Every structure is written in C-alpha cells, then in structure tokens.
PDB file of C-alpha atoms in Angstrom:
ATOM      1  CA  MET A  49      86.420  80.179  93.848  1.00  0.00           C
ATOM      2  CA  LEU A  50      89.150  81.619  96.099  1.00  0.00           C
ATOM      3  CA  TYR A  51      91.644  81.580  93.225  1.00  0.00           C
ATOM      4  CA  MET A  52      89.204  83.497  91.000  1.00  0.00           C
ATOM      5  CA  SER A  53      88.629  86.091  93.724  1.00  0.00           C
ATOM      6  CA  LYS A  54      92.360  86.589  94.300  1.00  0.00           C
ATOM      7  CA  PHE A  55      92.943  86.832  90.558  1.00  0.00           C
ATOM      8  CA  SER A  56      90.120  89.363  90.160  1.00  0.00           C
ATOM      9  CA  ILE A  57      91.298  91.355  93.159  1.00  0.00           C
ATOM     10  CA  GLU A  58      94.858  91.437  91.852  1.00  0.00           C
ATOM     11  CA  GLN A  59      93.731  92.584  88.403  1.00  0.00           C
ATOM     12  CA  GLU A  60      91.903  95.541  89.945  1.00  0.00           C
ATOM     13  CA  ILE A  61      94.529  96.539  92.482  1.00  0.00           C
ATOM     14  CA  LYS A  62      97.229  96.599  89.799  1.00  0.00           C
ATOM     15  CA  LEU A  63      95.404  99.647  88.430  1.00  0.00           C
ATOM     16  CA  LEU A  64      95.793 101.535  91.723  1.00  0.00           C
ATOM     17  CA  PRO A  65      98.870 103.539  92.794  1.00  0.00           C
ATOM     18  CA  ILE A  66     100.110 100.901  95.242  1.00  0.00           C
ATOM     19  CA  HIS A  67     103.876 100.943  95.753  1.00  0.00           C
ATOM     20  CA  GLU A  68     104.363  97.314  96.851  1.00  0.00           C
ATOM     21  CA  TYR A  69     102.037  94.507  97.876  1.00  0.00           C
ATOM     22  CA  ALA A  70     101.995  90.868  98.868  1.00  0.00           C
ATOM     23  CA  PHE A  71      99.540  88.112  99.741  1.00  0.00           C
ATOM     24  CA  LEU A  72     100.247  85.956 102.775  1.00  0.00           C
ATOM     25  CA  LYS A  73      98.489  83.704 105.236  1.00  0.00           C
ATOM     26  CA  PRO A  74      97.303  85.119 108.568  1.00  0.00           C
ATOM     27  CA  GLU A  75      99.509  82.535 110.320  1.00  0.00           C
ATOM     28  CA  GLU A  76     102.521  84.334 108.803  1.00  0.00           C
ATOM     29  CA  VAL A  77     101.613  87.679 110.374  1.00  0.00           C
ATOM     30  CA  ILE A  78     104.033  88.725 113.100  1.00  0.00           C
ATOM     31  CA  PHE A  79     102.252  89.812 116.278  1.00  0.00           C
ATOM     32  CA  SER A  80     104.301  91.339 119.079  1.00  0.00           C
ATOM     33  CA  GLU A  81     103.572  92.228 122.678  1.00  0.00           C
ATOM     34  CA  GLU A  82     106.295  94.888 122.382  1.00  0.00           C
ATOM     35  CA  VAL A  83     104.321  96.735 119.714  1.00  0.00           C
ATOM     36  CA  ARG A  84     101.265  96.806 121.962  1.00  0.00           C
ATOM     37  CA  GLU A  85     103.406  98.026 124.866  1.00  0.00           C
ATOM     38  CA  ILE A  86     104.516 100.953 122.699  1.00  0.00           C
ATOM     39  CA  CYS A  87     100.834 101.688 122.034  1.00  0.00           C
ATOM     40  CA  GLU A  88     100.057 101.492 125.727  1.00  0.00           C
ATOM     41  CA  GLY A  89     102.960 103.854 126.395  1.00  0.00           C
ATOM     42  CA  ASN A  90     100.989 106.263 124.187  1.00  0.00           C
ATOM     43  CA  SER A  91     103.987 107.221 122.052  1.00  0.00           C
ATOM     44  CA  CYS A  92     101.693 108.436 119.250  1.00  0.00           C
ATOM     45  CA  GLY A  93      99.106 110.020 121.552  1.00  0.00           C
ATOM     46  CA  MET A  94      96.206 107.865 120.298  1.00  0.00           C
ATOM     47  CA  TYR A  95      95.979 105.254 123.066  1.00  0.00           C
ATOM     48  CA  GLY A  96      92.572 105.420 124.724  1.00  0.00           C
ATOM     49  CA  THR A  97      91.295 108.162 122.411  1.00  0.00           C
ATOM     50  CA  SER A  98      89.955 106.307 119.360  1.00  0.00           C
ATOM     51  CA  TRP A  99      87.899 103.288 118.348  1.00  0.00           C
ATOM     52  CA  ALA A 100      90.785 102.456 115.990  1.00  0.00           C
ATOM     53  CA  CYS A 101      93.385 102.029 118.737  1.00  0.00           C
ATOM     54  CA  PRO A 102      93.901 100.118 121.969  1.00  0.00           C
ATOM     55  CA  PRO A 103      92.241  99.511 124.285  1.00  0.00           C
ATOM     56  CA  ALA A 104      89.115  99.853 122.082  1.00  0.00           C
ATOM     57  CA  VAL A 105      90.332  97.272 119.517  1.00  0.00           C
ATOM     58  CA  GLY A 106      90.700  94.614 122.217  1.00  0.00           C
ATOM     59  CA  SER A 107      93.643  92.819 123.753  1.00  0.00           C
ATOM     60  CA  LEU A 108      96.545  91.551 121.667  1.00  0.00           C
ATOM     61  CA  GLU A 109      95.140  88.029 122.032  1.00  0.00           C
ATOM     62  CA  GLU A 110      91.700  89.159 120.824  1.00  0.00           C
ATOM     63  CA  CYS A 111      93.187  91.013 117.836  1.00  0.00           C
ATOM     64  CA  GLN A 112      95.351  88.037 116.880  1.00  0.00           C
ATOM     65  CA  LYS A 113      92.392  85.650 117.197  1.00  0.00           C
ATOM     66  CA  GLN A 114      90.278  87.908 114.982  1.00  0.00           C
ATOM     67  CA  CYS A 115      92.995  88.023 112.291  1.00  0.00           C
ATOM     68  CA  LEU A 116      93.522  84.253 112.393  1.00  0.00           C
ATOM     69  CA  GLU A 117      89.832  83.675 111.649  1.00  0.00           C
ATOM     70  CA  TYR A 118      90.493  84.802 108.069  1.00  0.00           C
ATOM     71  CA  GLU A 119      91.961  82.646 105.293  1.00  0.00           C
ATOM     72  CA  ASP A 120      94.223  85.201 103.594  1.00  0.00           C
ATOM     73  CA  THR A 121      95.962  88.514 104.112  1.00  0.00           C
ATOM     74  CA  PHE A 122      96.933  91.312 101.747  1.00  0.00           C
ATOM     75  CA  ILE A 123      99.549  93.898 102.706  1.00  0.00           C
ATOM     76  CA  PHE A 124     100.365  96.995 100.673  1.00  0.00           C
ATOM     77  CA  THR A 125     102.307 100.233 100.845  1.00  0.00           C
ATOM     78  CA  THR A 126     102.490 103.721  99.501  1.00  0.00           C
ATOM     79  CA  ALA A 127     105.801 105.561  99.332  1.00  0.00           C
ATOM     80  CA  THR A 128     105.711 109.340  99.020  1.00  0.00           C
ATOM     81  CA  GLN A 129     108.533 111.806  98.484  1.00  0.00           C
ATOM     82  CA  ILE A 130     108.583 114.630 101.021  1.00  0.00           C
ATOM     83  CA  LYS A 131     110.753 117.762 101.261  1.00  0.00           C
ATOM     84  CA  ASN A 132     112.862 116.417 104.130  1.00  0.00           C
ATOM     85  CA  SER A 133     112.577 114.214 107.190  1.00  0.00           C
ATOM     86  CA  TYR A 134     111.131 117.146 109.185  1.00  0.00           C
ATOM     87  CA  ASP A 135     108.335 117.831 106.666  1.00  0.00           C
ATOM     88  CA  VAL A 136     105.423 117.137 109.024  1.00  0.00           C
ATOM     89  CA  GLN A 137     102.914 118.585 106.543  1.00  0.00           C
ATOM     90  CA  GLY A 138     104.288 116.217 103.889  1.00  0.00           C
ATOM     91  CA  TRP A 139     103.875 113.264 106.251  1.00  0.00           C
ATOM     92  CA  LEU A 140     100.282 114.260 107.004  1.00  0.00           C
ATOM     93  CA  GLU A 141      99.397 114.703 103.336  1.00  0.00           C
ATOM     94  CA  ALA A 142     101.015 111.366 102.475  1.00  0.00           C
ATOM     95  CA  ARG A 143      98.954 109.691 105.208  1.00  0.00           C
ATOM     96  CA  ILE A 144      95.733 111.264 103.920  1.00  0.00           C
ATOM     97  CA  GLN A 145      96.523 109.992 100.424  1.00  0.00           C
ATOM     98  CA  HIS A 146      97.375 106.554 101.804  1.00  0.00           C
ATOM     99  CA  GLU A 147      94.028 106.407 103.623  1.00  0.00           C
ATOM    100  CA  LYS A 148      92.187 107.400 100.427  1.00  0.00           C
ATOM    101  CA  LEU A 149      93.974 104.567  98.635  1.00  0.00           C
ATOM    102  CA  THR A 150      93.097 102.210 101.492  1.00  0.00           C
ATOM    103  CA  ASP A 151      89.439 103.151 100.909  1.00  0.00           C
ATOM    104  CA  LYS A 152      89.768 102.230  97.212  1.00  0.00           C
ATOM    105  CA  VAL A 153      91.557  98.956  97.957  1.00  0.00           C
ATOM    106  CA  GLY A 154      88.912  98.196 100.579  1.00  0.00           C
ATOM    107  CA  GLU A 155      86.186  98.721  97.962  1.00  0.00           C
ATOM    108  CA  VAL A 156      87.855  96.129  95.731  1.00  0.00           C
ATOM    109  CA  PHE A 157      88.037  93.588  98.557  1.00  0.00           C
ATOM    110  CA  ARG A 158      84.433  94.251  99.598  1.00  0.00           C
ATOM    111  CA  LYS A 159      83.348  93.536  96.020  1.00  0.00           C
ATOM    112  CA  TYR A 160      84.905  90.042  96.023  1.00  0.00           C
ATOM    113  CA  THR A 161      84.933  89.033  99.698  1.00  0.00           C
ATOM    114  CA  LYS A 162      82.576  89.238 102.638  1.00  0.00           C
ATOM    115  CA  SER A 163      83.442  91.406 105.651  1.00  0.00           C
ATOM    116  CA  PRO A 164      87.191  91.916 105.215  1.00  0.00           C
ATOM    117  CA  LEU A 165      89.137  93.283 108.179  1.00  0.00           C
ATOM    118  CA  ILE A 166      90.997  96.400 107.061  1.00  0.00           C
ATOM    119  CA  LEU A 167      93.887  97.736 109.157  1.00  0.00           C
ATOM    120  CA  SER A 168      95.782 100.894 108.351  1.00  0.00           C
ATOM    121  CA  THR A 169      97.836 103.699 109.863  1.00  0.00           C
ATOM    122  CA  GLU A 170      98.077 105.433 113.225  1.00  0.00           C
ATOM    123  CA  GLY A 171      94.433 105.379 114.189  1.00  0.00           C
ATOM    124  CA  CYS A 172      91.418 106.909 112.530  1.00  0.00           C
ATOM    125  CA  ASN A 173      91.005 110.442 111.225  1.00  0.00           C
ATOM    126  CA  VAL A 174      87.504 110.190 109.720  1.00  0.00           C
ATOM    127  CA  CYS A 175      85.899 112.363 112.404  1.00  0.00           C
ATOM    128  CA  LYS A 176      87.348 115.541 113.837  1.00  0.00           C
ATOM    129  CA  ASN A 177      86.604 114.204 117.330  1.00  0.00           C
ATOM    130  CA  CYS A 178      86.218 110.485 117.965  1.00  0.00           C
ATOM    131  CA  THR A 179      83.171 109.375 119.924  1.00  0.00           C
ATOM    132  CA  TYR A 180      85.310 106.929 121.949  1.00  0.00           C
ATOM    133  CA  PRO A 181      84.408 105.836 124.617  1.00  0.00           C
ATOM    134  CA  ASN A 182      81.069 107.616 125.048  1.00  0.00           C
ATOM    135  CA  GLU A 183      79.259 106.585 121.854  1.00  0.00           C
ATOM    136  CA  PRO A 184      79.662 103.912 119.193  1.00  0.00           C
ATOM    137  CA  CYS A 185      81.739 104.769 116.130  1.00  0.00           C
ATOM    138  CA  HIS A 186      79.679 106.798 113.650  1.00  0.00           C
ATOM    139  CA  PHE A 187      81.471 105.351 110.598  1.00  0.00           C
ATOM    140  CA  PRO A 188      82.545 101.764 111.380  1.00  0.00           C
ATOM    141  CA  LYS A 189      83.030 100.860 107.680  1.00  0.00           C
ATOM    142  CA  LYS A 190      85.397 103.815 107.197  1.00  0.00           C
ATOM    143  CA  MET A 191      87.272 103.381 110.479  1.00  0.00           C
ATOM    144  CA  TYR A 192      90.345 101.223 110.030  1.00  0.00           C
ATOM    145  CA  PRO A 193      92.106 100.075 113.189  1.00  0.00           C
ATOM    146  CA  ALA A 194      95.848 100.646 113.266  1.00  0.00           C
ATOM    147  CA  THR A 195      98.077  97.724 112.246  1.00  0.00           C
ATOM    148  CA  GLU A 196     100.348  98.462 115.204  1.00  0.00           C
ATOM    149  CA  GLY A 197      97.293  98.754 117.454  1.00  0.00           C
ATOM    150  CA  TYR A 198      96.586  95.139 116.546  1.00  0.00           C
ATOM    151  CA  GLY A 199     100.132  94.328 117.677  1.00  0.00           C
ATOM    152  CA  ILE A 200     101.494  93.680 114.189  1.00  0.00           C
ATOM    153  CA  LEU A 201     105.232  94.247 113.889  1.00  0.00           C
ATOM    154  CA  VAL A 202     105.148  96.007 110.523  1.00  0.00           C
ATOM    155  CA  MET A 203     108.913  96.428 110.181  1.00  0.00           C
ATOM    156  CA  ARG A 204     109.545  92.667 110.410  1.00  0.00           C
ATOM    157  CA  GLN A 205     106.402  91.895 108.412  1.00  0.00           C
ATOM    158  CA  ALA A 206     107.741  93.985 105.543  1.00  0.00           C
ATOM    159  CA  GLN A 207     110.967  91.954 105.519  1.00  0.00           C
ATOM    160  CA  LEU A 208     109.052  88.674 105.549  1.00  0.00           C
ATOM    161  CA  CYS A 209     107.011  89.868 102.544  1.00  0.00           C
ATOM    162  CA  ASN A 210     110.089  91.145 100.654  1.00  0.00           C
ATOM    163  CA  MET A 211     108.820  94.706 100.920  1.00  0.00           C
ATOM    164  CA  ARG A 212     110.780  97.812 101.819  1.00  0.00           C
ATOM    165  CA  TYR A 213     109.956  99.391 105.171  1.00  0.00           C
ATOM    166  CA  ASN A 214     112.166 102.361 104.325  1.00  0.00           C
ATOM    167  CA  ASN A 215     112.159 103.638 100.741  1.00  0.00           C
ATOM    168  CA  GLY A 216     115.045 106.077 101.082  1.00  0.00           C
ATOM    169  CA  ALA A 217     115.769 109.567 102.300  1.00  0.00           C
ATOM    170  CA  ASN A 218     112.940 112.073 102.204  1.00  0.00           C
ATOM    171  CA  THR A 219     110.346 109.358 101.708  1.00  0.00           C
ATOM    172  CA  VAL A 220     107.496 108.300 103.962  1.00  0.00           C
ATOM    173  CA  THR A 221     106.107 104.770 103.618  1.00  0.00           C
ATOM    174  CA  TYR A 222     102.707 103.750 104.947  1.00  0.00           C
ATOM    175  CA  PHE A 223     101.305 100.219 105.281  1.00  0.00           C
ATOM    176  CA  SER A 224      97.797  98.775 105.303  1.00  0.00           C
ATOM    177  CA  MET A 225      96.654  95.172 105.682  1.00  0.00           C
ATOM    178  CA  ILE A 226      93.447  93.431 104.693  1.00  0.00           C
ATOM    179  CA  PHE A 227      92.389  90.102 106.147  1.00  0.00           C
ATOM    180  CA  PHE A 228      89.823  88.307 103.991  1.00  0.00           C
ATOM    181  CA  ASN A 229      88.098  85.030 103.109  1.00  0.00           C
TER     182      ASN A 229
END
C-alpha cells in the first residue's frame, strides 16, 4: 500500500513545477538547536508573532517528536531567477509562488495520505495579521509551520538529499517538507 501511494504521489508531483525533490525517512532529518536559537534571536522578525513559528510550534524536542511519528518525508524546492541579490520584491514574489506550489503539493499528499505535516518557508502569510497568541489560527490547514522553526537545518538537509541549497547568482531557492504515513 505504501509503495502504491508513493508511486501515485510521485506521478502527480512530476507534473508540478518542482525544481528538485527527494524522499527520505524522518530519522534522516537534521534537527539543530542552533537553528532554533536563530529563531529565538528573532533574526527574521517572526518569533512570537505567528502560529507558524516558535514558540507557538512547540519546543525543538516537541517538533522533532512530532516529525518522527511519521513514516516518510518528502522535501522539495523551487528555484526562481530574480533581477539581483537585492531584489526584495523578486524574493517576495518567489516565496508567494513557492507557497502556492506547496498548497498544490499538499493537496496531492492529502489525497493519498492521512494528516500529513507540511512545513514551508519563513512563517505564515495567509492572514494579514496573525491571531497569535490571542485566538486560534483561522486557517490551520493552510498554515504551514516554518522548516527552520521546527529546528530543521535545511542547508545540511539539502546536501544529504543531493539537492542544491544555492542555485546560482540571482536565484532564490525555497524549501518545503512534508511528513506523511
């Protein structure tokens, strides 16, 4: 049954504009306290402001335990050309497109698996203003916690999966991960 699901999933995702992808076991995912410390240092400005980021996602130990409850993991990227390394608008547009693709990939996984855990980029941007911490998330099926917020060391994970973390000058690469049974 699992083989058929993976085969079916792979047949569908090959039709999507994914740059690179790999399947791996959750035990192969690289979790790092250092990544969480960067989050807690609020280098991206999202710490404590979103249901998709720490501390709302739980401790590193809780995130790792949640990921390890799944049987398989799927990691994928998009790589988008931008004008130059200072093209902030290009970065933002590439992220929006990556999140739209993550929605499509998530739909495929939801069709073949039950309750996949979908992680994506830099916190959630579904709502203009997040309800955290005053109200529950209004769109929990559209809110994808950040891979780094879960403590995943994406740069090393890419190497382990034979994927490129950097796809050249004037390119922005985004990663998403799906944990599934």
